[in-house]
Coordinates of C-alpha atoms in Angstrom, one line a residue:
X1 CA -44.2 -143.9 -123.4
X2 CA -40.9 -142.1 -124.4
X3 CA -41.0 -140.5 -120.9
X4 CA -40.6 -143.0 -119.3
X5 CA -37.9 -144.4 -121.2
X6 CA -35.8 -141.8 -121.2
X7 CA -36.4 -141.6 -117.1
X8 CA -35.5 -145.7 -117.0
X9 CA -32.1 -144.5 -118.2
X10 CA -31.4 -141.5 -116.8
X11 CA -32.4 -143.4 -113.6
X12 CA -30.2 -146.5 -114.4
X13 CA -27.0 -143.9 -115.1
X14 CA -27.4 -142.4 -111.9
X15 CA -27.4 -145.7 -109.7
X16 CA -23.7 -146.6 -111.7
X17 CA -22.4 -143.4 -111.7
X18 CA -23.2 -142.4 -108.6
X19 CA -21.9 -145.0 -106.8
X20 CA -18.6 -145.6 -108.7
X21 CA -17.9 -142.3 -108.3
X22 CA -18.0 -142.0 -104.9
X23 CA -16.0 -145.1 -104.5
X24 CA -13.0 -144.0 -106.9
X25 CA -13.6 -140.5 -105.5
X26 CA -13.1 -141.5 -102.2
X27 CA -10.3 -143.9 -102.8
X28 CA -8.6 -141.0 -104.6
X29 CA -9.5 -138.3 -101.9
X30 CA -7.7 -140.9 -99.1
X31 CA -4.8 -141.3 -101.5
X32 CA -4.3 -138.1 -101.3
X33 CA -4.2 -137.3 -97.6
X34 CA -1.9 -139.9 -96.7
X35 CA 1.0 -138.6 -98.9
X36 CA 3.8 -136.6 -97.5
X37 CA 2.8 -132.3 -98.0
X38 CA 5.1 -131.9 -100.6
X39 CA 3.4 -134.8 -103.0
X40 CA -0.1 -133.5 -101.7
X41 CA 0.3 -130.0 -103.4
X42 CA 1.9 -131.6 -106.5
X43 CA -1.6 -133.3 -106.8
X44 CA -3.2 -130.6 -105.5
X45 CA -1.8 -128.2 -108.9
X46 CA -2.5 -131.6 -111.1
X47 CA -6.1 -131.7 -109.7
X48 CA -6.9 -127.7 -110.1
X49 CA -4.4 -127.9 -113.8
X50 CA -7.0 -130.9 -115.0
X51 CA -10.1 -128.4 -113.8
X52 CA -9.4 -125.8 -116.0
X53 CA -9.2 -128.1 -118.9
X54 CA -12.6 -127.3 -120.7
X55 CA -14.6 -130.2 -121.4
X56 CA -15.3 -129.6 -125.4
X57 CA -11.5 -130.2 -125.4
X58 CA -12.0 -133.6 -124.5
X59 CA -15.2 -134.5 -126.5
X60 CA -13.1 -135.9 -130.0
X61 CA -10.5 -138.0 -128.3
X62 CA -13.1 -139.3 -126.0
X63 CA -15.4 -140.3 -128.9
X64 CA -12.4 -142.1 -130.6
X65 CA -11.5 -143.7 -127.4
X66 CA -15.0 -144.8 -126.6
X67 CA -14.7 -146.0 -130.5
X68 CA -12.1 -148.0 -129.7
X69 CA -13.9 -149.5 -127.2
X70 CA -17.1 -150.6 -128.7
X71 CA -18.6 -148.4 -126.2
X72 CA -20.3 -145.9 -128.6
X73 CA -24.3 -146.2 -128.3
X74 CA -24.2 -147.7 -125.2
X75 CA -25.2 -146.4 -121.6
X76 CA -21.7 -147.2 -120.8
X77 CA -20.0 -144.0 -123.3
X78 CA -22.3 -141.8 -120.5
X79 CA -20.7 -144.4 -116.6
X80 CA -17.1 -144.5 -118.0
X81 CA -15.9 -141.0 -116.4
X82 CA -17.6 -141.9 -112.9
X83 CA -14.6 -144.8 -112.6
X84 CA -12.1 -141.6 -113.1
X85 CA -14.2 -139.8 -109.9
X86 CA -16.2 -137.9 -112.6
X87 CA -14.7 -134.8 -111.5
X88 CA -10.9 -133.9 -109.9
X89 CA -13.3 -131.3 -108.1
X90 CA -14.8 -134.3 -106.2
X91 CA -11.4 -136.0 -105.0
X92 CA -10.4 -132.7 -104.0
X93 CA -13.9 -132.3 -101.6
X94 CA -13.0 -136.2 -100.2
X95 CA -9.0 -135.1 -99.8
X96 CA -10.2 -131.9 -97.6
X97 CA -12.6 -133.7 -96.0
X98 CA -10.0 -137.1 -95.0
X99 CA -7.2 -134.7 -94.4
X100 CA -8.6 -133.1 -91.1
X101 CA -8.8 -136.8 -90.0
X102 CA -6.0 -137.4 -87.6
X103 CA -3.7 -140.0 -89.0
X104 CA -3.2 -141.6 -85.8
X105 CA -6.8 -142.9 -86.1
X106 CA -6.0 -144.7 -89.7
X107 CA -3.0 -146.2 -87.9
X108 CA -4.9 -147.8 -85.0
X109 CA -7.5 -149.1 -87.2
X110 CA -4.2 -150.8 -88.8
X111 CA -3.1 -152.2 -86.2
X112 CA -6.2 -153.4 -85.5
X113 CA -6.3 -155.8 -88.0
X114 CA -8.4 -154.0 -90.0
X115 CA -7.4 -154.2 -93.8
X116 CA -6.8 -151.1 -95.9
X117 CA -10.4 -151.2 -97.6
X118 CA -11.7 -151.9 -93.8
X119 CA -10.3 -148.7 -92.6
X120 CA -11.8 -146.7 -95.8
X121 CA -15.5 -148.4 -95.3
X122 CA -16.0 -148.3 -91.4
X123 CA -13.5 -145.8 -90.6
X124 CA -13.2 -142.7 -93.5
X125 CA -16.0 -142.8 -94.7
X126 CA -18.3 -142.5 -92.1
X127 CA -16.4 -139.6 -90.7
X128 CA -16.8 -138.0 -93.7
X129 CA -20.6 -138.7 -94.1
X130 CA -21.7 -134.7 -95.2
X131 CA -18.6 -134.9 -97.8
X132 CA -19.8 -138.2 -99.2
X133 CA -23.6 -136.8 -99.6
X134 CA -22.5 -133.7 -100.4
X135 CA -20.2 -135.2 -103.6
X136 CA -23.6 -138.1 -104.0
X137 CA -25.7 -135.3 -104.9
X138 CA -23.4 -133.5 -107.1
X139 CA -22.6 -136.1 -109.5
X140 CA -26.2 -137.0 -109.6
X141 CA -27.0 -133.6 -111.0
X142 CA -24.4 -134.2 -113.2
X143 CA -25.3 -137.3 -115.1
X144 CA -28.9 -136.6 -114.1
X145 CA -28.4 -133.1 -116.1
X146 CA -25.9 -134.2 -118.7
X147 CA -27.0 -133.3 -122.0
X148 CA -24.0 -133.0 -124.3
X149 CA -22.2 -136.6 -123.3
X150 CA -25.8 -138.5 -124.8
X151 CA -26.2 -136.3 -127.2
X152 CA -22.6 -137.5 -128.9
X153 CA -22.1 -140.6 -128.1
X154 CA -25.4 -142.6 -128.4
X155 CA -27.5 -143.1 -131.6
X156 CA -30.3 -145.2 -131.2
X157 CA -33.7 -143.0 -129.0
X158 CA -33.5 -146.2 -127.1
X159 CA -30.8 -145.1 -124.8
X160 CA -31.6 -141.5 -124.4
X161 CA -31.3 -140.2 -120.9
X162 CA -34.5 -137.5 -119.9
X163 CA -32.1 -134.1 -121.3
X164 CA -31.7 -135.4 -124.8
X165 CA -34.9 -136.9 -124.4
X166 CA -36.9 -133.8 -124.0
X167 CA -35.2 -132.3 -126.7
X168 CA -36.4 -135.0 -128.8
X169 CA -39.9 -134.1 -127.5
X170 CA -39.7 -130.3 -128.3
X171 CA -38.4 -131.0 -131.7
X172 CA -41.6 -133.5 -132.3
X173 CA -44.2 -131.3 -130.5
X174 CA -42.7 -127.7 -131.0
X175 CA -46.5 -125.9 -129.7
X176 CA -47.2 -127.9 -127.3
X177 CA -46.0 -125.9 -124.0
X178 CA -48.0 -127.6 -121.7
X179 CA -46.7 -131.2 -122.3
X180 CA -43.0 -129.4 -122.2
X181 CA -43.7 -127.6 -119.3
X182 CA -44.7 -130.9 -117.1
X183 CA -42.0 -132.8 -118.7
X184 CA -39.6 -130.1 -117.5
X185 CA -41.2 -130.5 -114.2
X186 CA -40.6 -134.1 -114.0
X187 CA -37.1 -134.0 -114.9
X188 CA -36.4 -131.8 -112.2
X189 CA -38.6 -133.2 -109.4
X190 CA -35.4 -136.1 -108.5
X191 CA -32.6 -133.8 -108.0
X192 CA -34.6 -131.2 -105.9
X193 CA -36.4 -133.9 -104.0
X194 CA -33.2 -135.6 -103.2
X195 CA -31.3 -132.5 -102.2
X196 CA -34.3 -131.0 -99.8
X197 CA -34.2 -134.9 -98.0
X198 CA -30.6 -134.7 -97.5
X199 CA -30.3 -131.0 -96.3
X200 CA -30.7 -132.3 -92.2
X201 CA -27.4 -135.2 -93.4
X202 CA -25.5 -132.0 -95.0
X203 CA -25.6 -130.1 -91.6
X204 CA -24.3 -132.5 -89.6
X205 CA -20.5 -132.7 -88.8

């Protein structure tokens, strides 16, 4: 079934992006909070300058890059930003969250032995647990709800994602409101079952 295809793949982008972006997110977000003030508010302005940019201002150079690299029609055109943290809105949410970390508590993992990468996995990120769900379930509404990055850069119905998919649907079945209504249910049951599970993990500090 189409359905189901186009759910495989909107799936399988989720479980890349999601985690990549979390990882280069967070690795950004830590950067960040261990520079001296004066280079954190120079990022700050770069991160807030790069949020204003509106994304159909990217969408040509993007296709020729993703030209470039033989990346057109391919689930990877749709994962590529997640290894740039997706958003600068995300690194900014991991930067506030690592910055009320003391620093003192980074250094004594250090001198611990632990290596930078420890300190990041069993020391940052667990004290910033709500941030990390909080990005998590942002950026899987955003590749779960993307509809204009498939829509450009893939060809073949194969790798359609569940947005472009239904549109595909509606375009093929144009009075038949019941299949598009249940469809529409189905593409939103993930998202809002996911957020309503992690609501008790958001609360927590």
């Amino acid at each position: 079934l189409p359905l189901v295809r186009f759910t495989l793949n909107s799936i399988l982008v989720v479980l890349l992006a999601v985690p990549i972006t979390l990882v280069t997110g967070s690795w950004a977000g830590l950067g960040m909070a261990q520079l001296p003030r004066r280079a954190q508010r120079r990022w700050i302005v770069l991160s807030l300058a790069v949020l204003m940019v509106p994304g159909i201002a990217l969408w040509t150079s993007r296709f020729f890059l993703y030209k470039q690299l033989g990346l057109l029609n391919s689930i990877w055109a749709l994962i590529l930003p997640a290894f740039m943290g997706s958003s600068p809105f995300y690194v900014l949410m991991f930067y506030r969250a690592f910055r009320r970390i003391p620093l003192a508590i980074f250094e004594a993992a250090l001198l611990d032995g632990a290596s930078v990468l420890q300190t990041w996995w069993r020391v940052a990120l667990p004290m910033a647990r709500p941030t990390s769900i909080g990005v998590a379930l942002l950026s899987l509404v955003l590749y779960w709800g993307d509809f204009m990055t498939p829509l450009l850069y893939l060809q073949s119905e194969k790798y359609y994602t569940l947005p472009v998919g239904l549109q595909s649907l509606q375009q093929l079945s144009k009075s038949d409101w019941g299949l598009m209504m249940a469809a529409a249910v189905w593409a939103t049951l993930l998202p809002v079952t996911l957020f309503i599970l992690a609501q008790p993990f958001l609360s927590r500090r």
